[in-house]
Amino acid sequence: MNAPIGVSLIGCGAVGAQVARMLTEHADELRQTSGCRFELRNILVRDPSRSRDITLPSKLFTTHATKLLADAGTQIVIELAGGTDHAKTLILAALLAGKDVITANKALLALHGREVFAAARKAGRCVAFEASVCGGVPLIEAIRRGLIANRIDAVMGILNGTSNYILTRMLENNASYAHALAEAQAAGYAEADPTLDVSGGDAAHKLTILAGITMRAACDFNKINVEGIEKIELSDLTAGDQLGYRCKLLAIARRFDDGLDLSVQPTFIPTTHPLANVSGPFNAVSVYGHPIGHTFFYGRGAGGAATASAVVADLVDTAIGNARRTFERLVLLPDQTPAATYRPTGETACPHYIRVGLRDQPGGIGKLATVLGSHGISIATIVQHEPPQSVSSAAVPVIVTTHPTKERSVRAAVDDITRMDVTQSPPISIPVLDERES
Ligand code: NDP
Ligand code: HSE
C-alpha cells in the first residue's frame, strides 16, 4: 500500500464537515477504489469550539493558518471557507508552500481565477475546482474531457440551488419568499451571505467559470448582465404557470458572430422544456456543441454532502496525478486563454413577460399599448385581472407577453411605462426562453 496522502482542510462548515466525513467514515471504500490512503491532518476554522455535523478529534482543529501551511505532511489543501480575500491569501500561500489545492470557491475563481491559476503554474502545482460549479454534478470534468473535441456555442442552466429551491417552494407549497430562503439556509444550500444566491451573483460567479472553459476565453464577471429573483412575486409564478411557463434563475452563455452574450436572469421556461422541471436544490445545464449537439447534465447543485462528492473526486484526481496533467496540458483556464469579446448589451432578442399595476381608469391599457408600440414591441397576449375587491385603490395587474424583442427595447419600454401617469406599481419584465432558439 502506498504511503498516506496528507490532506488539510480550510473550513469545516456545510461542505467541509461532509468532506471530513467521507475522509474518515468512508476511508476504506476510497482506498479500495482509488488505491489512495488519505490522512486528514489539520482543519483550519474560526472557532474550534463550534458544534459541527461531525465529531472529529479536537487536535485536528486549529485557528492558525501557519500550522497548516508549514505542515510538511500535508500535500493537498482543500479550501472550503468561502470569501475572496482571506481565501485567496491562504490558497496562494498553500501553492507557494508546495501544496496542490482543491477549492469549491466560485466567487474567488470568478474574480481572481487568473491570478490563482497563474500562481499554481508558477509553483508547479495544480488547482482543482469541480465543486465550484453545480455542486455534486461532474460538469467541469464532462466539459474538459468528454466534450473537449467540441466547439461549444451555448451553455444554459440553473446554477444556483438556493434560488431554485425558493422559486419551487413558493409555487408548489405557497411558501413565502422569506420562509423558503430560511429553509434553504437551514439545509446548508445558501452562501454565508445569501444575498449572493438571490441576487444572481453566485450563479454569475459560476457562469464566469463555466463560460471560460466552454468558450475557451477568459470571461469577466462584470460583463454579465445579472438580475436576481428578489422582485419576483408569487403572482408572477402563478401567472407564468397559467401561460405554460416555470420561472427559473437561468444562466446563459452564448457565442454570436459579434461576441459572447452572458446573462443571469429570472426567465420563464416553457413547461415542456427539461429545465422547467428542475426543482428544489437541483441544478441542470444544457451544453450545445459541435459536433455533439445538445447534452444535458443534472443533479444536486447545493448541499454539503453532494458538494463533498465533487471535492473528494477532485482529491482522488489530484492524488493519482490526473488533475496535475489536465491542469498543465489543457488550455482552458483564464491565465492562458485570450480575453473574451462581448456582444453589445441588450442585442439578443426573445419574447418577454411584462407585469405592471395600472390605475383602474379608462385608457390605461391604451397608453400601455402605445408605449410598447413606440418601442417596436409587438404584443402576443394581454391579460388584465380585477383588483382585489377589498381594496378600491389597488392597482390592476396587467400582464403582457410580447413577440421576440431585443432586451434593450424592453428595458427602454419598461422605463417609459414606469413614468406613465396611469402606472401605480412599477413594471417588471421577465424574458421567456424561446424554445425554437434554445
Ligand atoms: P460554511 O459557512 O458552512 O463554512 C465555512 C467554514 O469556513 C466554517 O467552518 C468556518 O469556520 C470556516 N471559515 C470561514 N472563514 C474563515 C477564516 N477566515 N479562517 C478560518 N476558517 C474560516 O460554508 P460552506 O461549507 O457552505 O461553503 C464553503 C465553500 O464552498 C464556499 O466557497 C461556498 O461558496 C462553496 N460551496 C458551497 C456549497 C454549499 O452547498 N454549501 C456548494 C458548492 C460550493 P467556523 O466553522 O469556525 O465558523
Ligand atoms: N449557494 C449555492 C447554491 C451553493 O445555492 O447553489 C452551491 O454552489
JSON list of N, CA and C in Angstrom, two decimals, residues 19-57:
[
{"chain": "A", "resi": 19, "resn": "VAL", "atom": "N", "xyz": [-16.91, 16.62, 3.75]},
{"chain": "A", "resi": 19, "resn": "VAL", "atom": "CA", "xyz": [-15.64, 16.11, 3.19]},
{"chain": "A", "resi": 19, "resn": "VAL", "atom": "C", "xyz": [-14.89, 15.35, 4.29]},
{"chain": "A", "resi": 20, "resn": "ALA", "atom": "N", "xyz": [-14.86, 15.93, 5.49]},
{"chain": "A", "resi": 20, "resn": "ALA", "atom": "CA", "xyz": [-14.19, 15.25, 6.61]},
{"chain": "A", "resi": 20, "resn": "ALA", "atom": "C", "xyz": [-14.87, 13.91, 6.89]},
{"chain": "A", "resi": 21, "resn": "ARG", "atom": "N", "xyz": [-16.19, 13.89, 6.76]},
{"chain": "A", "resi": 21, "resn": "ARG", "atom": "CA", "xyz": [-16.92, 12.62, 6.98]},
{"chain": "A", "resi": 21, "resn": "ARG", "atom": "C", "xyz": [-16.48, 11.57, 5.96]},
{"chain": "A", "resi": 22, "resn": "MET", "atom": "N", "xyz": [-16.40, 11.97, 4.69]},
{"chain": "A", "resi": 22, "resn": "MET", "atom": "CA", "xyz": [-16.01, 10.99, 3.66]},
{"chain": "A", "resi": 22, "resn": "MET", "atom": "C", "xyz": [-14.58, 10.51, 3.90]},
{"chain": "A", "resi": 23, "resn": "LEU", "atom": "N", "xyz": [-13.71, 11.42, 4.33]},
{"chain": "A", "resi": 23, "resn": "LEU", "atom": "CA", "xyz": [-12.31, 11.03, 4.53]},
{"chain": "A", "resi": 23, "resn": "LEU", "atom": "C", "xyz": [-12.12, 10.14, 5.74]},
{"chain": "A", "resi": 24, "resn": "THR", "atom": "N", "xyz": [-13.03, 10.22, 6.69]},
{"chain": "A", "resi": 24, "resn": "THR", "atom": "CA", "xyz": [-12.89, 9.40, 7.90]},
{"chain": "A", "resi": 24, "resn": "THR", "atom": "C", "xyz": [-13.80, 8.17, 7.82]},
{"chain": "A", "resi": 25, "resn": "GLU", "atom": "N", "xyz": [-15.10, 8.39, 7.62]},
{"chain": "A", "resi": 25, "resn": "GLU", "atom": "CA", "xyz": [-16.03, 7.26, 7.67]},
{"chain": "A", "resi": 25, "resn": "GLU", "atom": "C", "xyz": [-16.00, 6.39, 6.41]},
{"chain": "A", "resi": 26, "resn": "HIS", "atom": "N", "xyz": [-15.55, 6.94, 5.29]},
{"chain": "A", "resi": 26, "resn": "HIS", "atom": "CA", "xyz": [-15.54, 6.16, 4.04]},
{"chain": "A", "resi": 26, "resn": "HIS", "atom": "C", "xyz": [-14.12, 5.90, 3.54]},
{"chain": "A", "resi": 27, "resn": "ALA", "atom": "N", "xyz": [-13.17, 5.96, 4.47]},
{"chain": "A", "resi": 27, "resn": "ALA", "atom": "CA", "xyz": [-11.76, 5.83, 4.08]},
{"chain": "A", "resi": 27, "resn": "ALA", "atom": "C", "xyz": [-11.48, 4.48, 3.41]},
{"chain": "A", "resi": 28, "resn": "ASP", "atom": "N", "xyz": [-12.09, 3.41, 3.92]},
{"chain": "A", "resi": 28, "resn": "ASP", "atom": "CA", "xyz": [-11.80, 2.08, 3.36]},
{"chain": "A", "resi": 28, "resn": "ASP", "atom": "C", "xyz": [-12.29, 1.97, 1.91]},
{"chain": "A", "resi": 29, "resn": "GLU", "atom": "N", "xyz": [-13.52, 2.48, 1.67]},
{"chain": "A", "resi": 29, "resn": "GLU", "atom": "CA", "xyz": [-14.05, 2.41, 0.29]},
{"chain": "A", "resi": 29, "resn": "GLU", "atom": "C", "xyz": [-13.18, 3.25, -0.65]},
{"chain": "A", "resi": 30, "resn": "LEU", "atom": "N", "xyz": [-12.76, 4.41, -0.17]},
{"chain": "A", "resi": 30, "resn": "LEU", "atom": "CA", "xyz": [-11.91, 5.26, -1.01]},
{"chain": "A", "resi": 30, "resn": "LEU", "atom": "C", "xyz": [-10.60, 4.57, -1.34]},
{"chain": "A", "resi": 31, "resn": "ARG", "atom": "N", "xyz": [-10.08, 3.86, -0.34]},
{"chain": "A", "resi": 31, "resn": "ARG", "atom": "CA", "xyz": [-8.79, 3.18, -0.53]},
{"chain": "A", "resi": 31, "resn": "ARG", "atom": "C", "xyz": [-8.96, 2.05, -1.55]},
{"chain": "A", "resi": 32, "resn": "GLN", "atom": "N", "xyz": [-10.08, 1.34, -1.42]},
{"chain": "A", "resi": 32, "resn": "GLN", "atom": "CA", "xyz": [-10.29, 0.22, -2.34]},
{"chain": "A", "resi": 32, "resn": "GLN", "atom": "C", "xyz": [-10.45, 0.69, -3.78]},
{"chain": "A", "resi": 33, "resn": "THR", "atom": "N", "xyz": [-11.21, 1.76, -3.98]},
{"chain": "A", "resi": 33, "resn": "THR", "atom": "CA", "xyz": [-11.48, 2.17, -5.36]},
{"chain": "A", "resi": 33, "resn": "THR", "atom": "C", "xyz": [-10.32, 2.96, -5.97]},
{"chain": "A", "resi": 34, "resn": "SER", "atom": "N", "xyz": [-9.62, 3.74, -5.15]},
{"chain": "A", "resi": 34, "resn": "SER", "atom": "CA", "xyz": [-8.61, 4.63, -5.74]},
{"chain": "A", "resi": 34, "resn": "SER", "atom": "C", "xyz": [-7.18, 4.19, -5.46]},
{"chain": "A", "resi": 35, "resn": "GLY", "atom": "N", "xyz": [-7.05, 3.31, -4.49]},
{"chain": "A", "resi": 35, "resn": "GLY", "atom": "CA", "xyz": [-5.69, 2.92, -4.09]},
{"chain": "A", "resi": 35, "resn": "GLY", "atom": "C", "xyz": [-5.01, 4.00, -3.26]},
{"chain": "A", "resi": 36, "resn": "CYS", "atom": "N", "xyz": [-5.77, 5.02, -2.87]},
{"chain": "A", "resi": 36, "resn": "CYS", "atom": "CA", "xyz": [-5.18, 6.13, -2.10]},
{"chain": "A", "resi": 36, "resn": "CYS", "atom": "C", "xyz": [-5.62, 6.05, -0.64]},
{"chain": "A", "resi": 37, "resn": "ARG", "atom": "N", "xyz": [-4.66, 6.24, 0.24]},
{"chain": "A", "resi": 37, "resn": "ARG", "atom": "CA", "xyz": [-4.99, 6.33, 1.67]},
{"chain": "A", "resi": 37, "resn": "ARG", "atom": "C", "xyz": [-4.81, 7.79, 2.07]},
{"chain": "A", "resi": 38, "resn": "PHE", "atom": "N", "xyz": [-5.89, 8.43, 2.42]},
{"chain": "A", "resi": 38, "resn": "PHE", "atom": "CA", "xyz": [-5.83, 9.85, 2.78]},
{"chain": "A", "resi": 38, "resn": "PHE", "atom": "C", "xyz": [-5.74, 9.99, 4.30]},
{"chain": "A", "resi": 39, "resn": "GLU", "atom": "N", "xyz": [-4.90, 10.91, 4.70]},
{"chain": "A", "resi": 39, "resn": "GLU", "atom": "CA", "xyz": [-4.77, 11.19, 6.14]},
{"chain": "A", "resi": 39, "resn": "GLU", "atom": "C", "xyz": [-5.16, 12.65, 6.38]},
{"chain": "A", "resi": 40, "resn": "LEU", "atom": "N", "xyz": [-6.24, 12.83, 7.14]},
{"chain": "A", "resi": 40, "resn": "LEU", "atom": "CA", "xyz": [-6.69, 14.19, 7.47]},
{"chain": "A", "resi": 40, "resn": "LEU", "atom": "C", "xyz": [-5.80, 14.73, 8.58]},
{"chain": "A", "resi": 41, "resn": "ARG", "atom": "N", "xyz": [-5.10, 15.85, 8.30]},
{"chain": "A", "resi": 41, "resn": "ARG", "atom": "CA", "xyz": [-4.06, 16.28, 9.24]},
{"chain": "A", "resi": 41, "resn": "ARG", "atom": "C", "xyz": [-4.41, 17.56, 10.01]},
{"chain": "A", "resi": 42, "resn": "ASN", "atom": "N", "xyz": [-5.01, 18.52, 9.34]},
{"chain": "A", "resi": 42, "resn": "ASN", "atom": "CA", "xyz": [-5.36, 19.78, 10.03]},
{"chain": "A", "resi": 42, "resn": "ASN", "atom": "C", "xyz": [-6.67, 20.30, 9.47]},
{"chain": "A", "resi": 43, "resn": "ILE", "atom": "N", "xyz": [-7.43, 20.98, 10.34]},
{"chain": "A", "resi": 43, "resn": "ILE", "atom": "CA", "xyz": [-8.64, 21.66, 9.89]},
{"chain": "A", "resi": 43, "resn": "ILE", "atom": "C", "xyz": [-8.62, 23.07, 10.44]},
{"chain": "A", "resi": 44, "resn": "LEU", "atom": "N", "xyz": [-8.50, 24.03, 9.52]},
{"chain": "A", "resi": 44, "resn": "LEU", "atom": "CA", "xyz": [-8.47, 25.43, 9.93]},
{"chain": "A", "resi": 44, "resn": "LEU", "atom": "C", "xyz": [-9.89, 25.97, 10.02]},
{"chain": "A", "resi": 45, "resn": "VAL", "atom": "N", "xyz": [-10.26, 26.51, 11.17]},
{"chain": "A", "resi": 45, "resn": "VAL", "atom": "CA", "xyz": [-11.60, 27.11, 11.35]},
{"chain": "A", "resi": 45, "resn": "VAL", "atom": "C", "xyz": [-11.44, 28.42, 12.12]},
{"chain": "A", "resi": 46, "resn": "ARG", "atom": "N", "xyz": [-12.57, 29.14, 12.27]},
{"chain": "A", "resi": 46, "resn": "ARG", "atom": "CA", "xyz": [-12.53, 30.36, 13.08]},
{"chain": "A", "resi": 46, "resn": "ARG", "atom": "C", "xyz": [-12.72, 30.03, 14.54]},
{"chain": "A", "resi": 47, "resn": "ASP", "atom": "N", "xyz": [-13.63, 29.07, 14.81]},
{"chain": "A", "resi": 47, "resn": "ASP", "atom": "CA", "xyz": [-13.99, 28.79, 16.20]},
{"chain": "A", "resi": 47, "resn": "ASP", "atom": "C", "xyz": [-14.00, 27.27, 16.42]},
{"chain": "A", "resi": 48, "resn": "PRO", "atom": "N", "xyz": [-12.91, 26.71, 16.95]},
{"chain": "A", "resi": 48, "resn": "PRO", "atom": "CA", "xyz": [-12.83, 25.25, 17.11]},
{"chain": "A", "resi": 48, "resn": "PRO", "atom": "C", "xyz": [-13.89, 24.70, 18.05]},
{"chain": "A", "resi": 49, "resn": "SER", "atom": "N", "xyz": [-14.46, 25.54, 18.91]},
{"chain": "A", "resi": 49, "resn": "SER", "atom": "CA", "xyz": [-15.42, 25.03, 19.90]},
{"chain": "A", "resi": 49, "resn": "SER", "atom": "C", "xyz": [-16.84, 24.90, 19.32]},
{"chain": "A", "resi": 50, "resn": "ARG", "atom": "N", "xyz": [-17.03, 25.39, 18.10]},
{"chain": "A", "resi": 50, "resn": "ARG", "atom": "CA", "xyz": [-18.37, 25.35, 17.49]},
{"chain": "A", "resi": 50, "resn": "ARG", "atom": "C", "xyz": [-18.84, 23.90, 17.30]},
{"chain": "A", "resi": 51, "resn": "SER", "atom": "N", "xyz": [-20.14, 23.67, 17.51]},
{"chain": "A", "resi": 51, "resn": "SER", "atom": "CA", "xyz": [-20.63, 22.30, 17.30]},
{"chain": "A", "resi": 51, "resn": "SER", "atom": "C", "xyz": [-20.78, 22.06, 15.78]},
{"chain": "A", "resi": 52, "resn": "ARG", "atom": "N", "xyz": [-20.39, 20.88, 15.34]},
{"chain": "A", "resi": 52, "resn": "ARG", "atom": "CA", "xyz": [-20.36, 20.59, 13.90]},
{"chain": "A", "resi": 52, "resn": "ARG", "atom": "C", "xyz": [-21.16, 19.35, 13.58]},
{"chain": "A", "resi": 53, "resn": "ASP", "atom": "N", "xyz": [-21.32, 19.10, 12.30]},
{"chain": "A", "resi": 53, "resn": "ASP", "atom": "CA", "xyz": [-22.11, 17.99, 11.83]},
{"chain": "A", "resi": 53, "resn": "ASP", "atom": "C", "xyz": [-21.39, 16.66, 12.00]},
{"chain": "A", "resi": 54, "resn": "ILE", "atom": "N", "xyz": [-20.16, 16.71, 12.45]},
{"chain": "A", "resi": 54, "resn": "ILE", "atom": "CA", "xyz": [-19.36, 15.50, 12.61]},
{"chain": "A", "resi": 54, "resn": "ILE", "atom": "C", "xyz": [-18.45, 15.70, 13.82]},
{"chain": "A", "resi": 55, "resn": "THR", "atom": "N", "xyz": [-18.21, 14.60, 14.55]},
{"chain": "A", "resi": 55, "resn": "THR", "atom": "CA", "xyz": [-17.31, 14.69, 15.69]},
{"chain": "A", "resi": 55, "resn": "THR", "atom": "C", "xyz": [-15.93, 14.20, 15.25]},
{"chain": "A", "resi": 56, "resn": "LEU", "atom": "N", "xyz": [-14.95, 15.06, 15.43]},
{"chain": "A", "resi": 56, "resn": "LEU", "atom": "CA", "xyz": [-13.58, 14.74, 15.00]},
{"chain": "A", "resi": 56, "resn": "LEU", "atom": "C", "xyz": [-12.64, 15.02, 16.17]},
{"chain": "A", "resi": 57, "resn": "PRO", "atom": "N", "xyz": [-11.48, 14.37, 16.19]},
{"chain": "A", "resi": 57, "resn": "PRO", "atom": "CA", "xyz": [-10.54, 14.64, 17.29]},
{"chain": "A", "resi": 57, "resn": "PRO", "atom": "C", "xyz": [-10.22, 16.13, 17.35]}
]
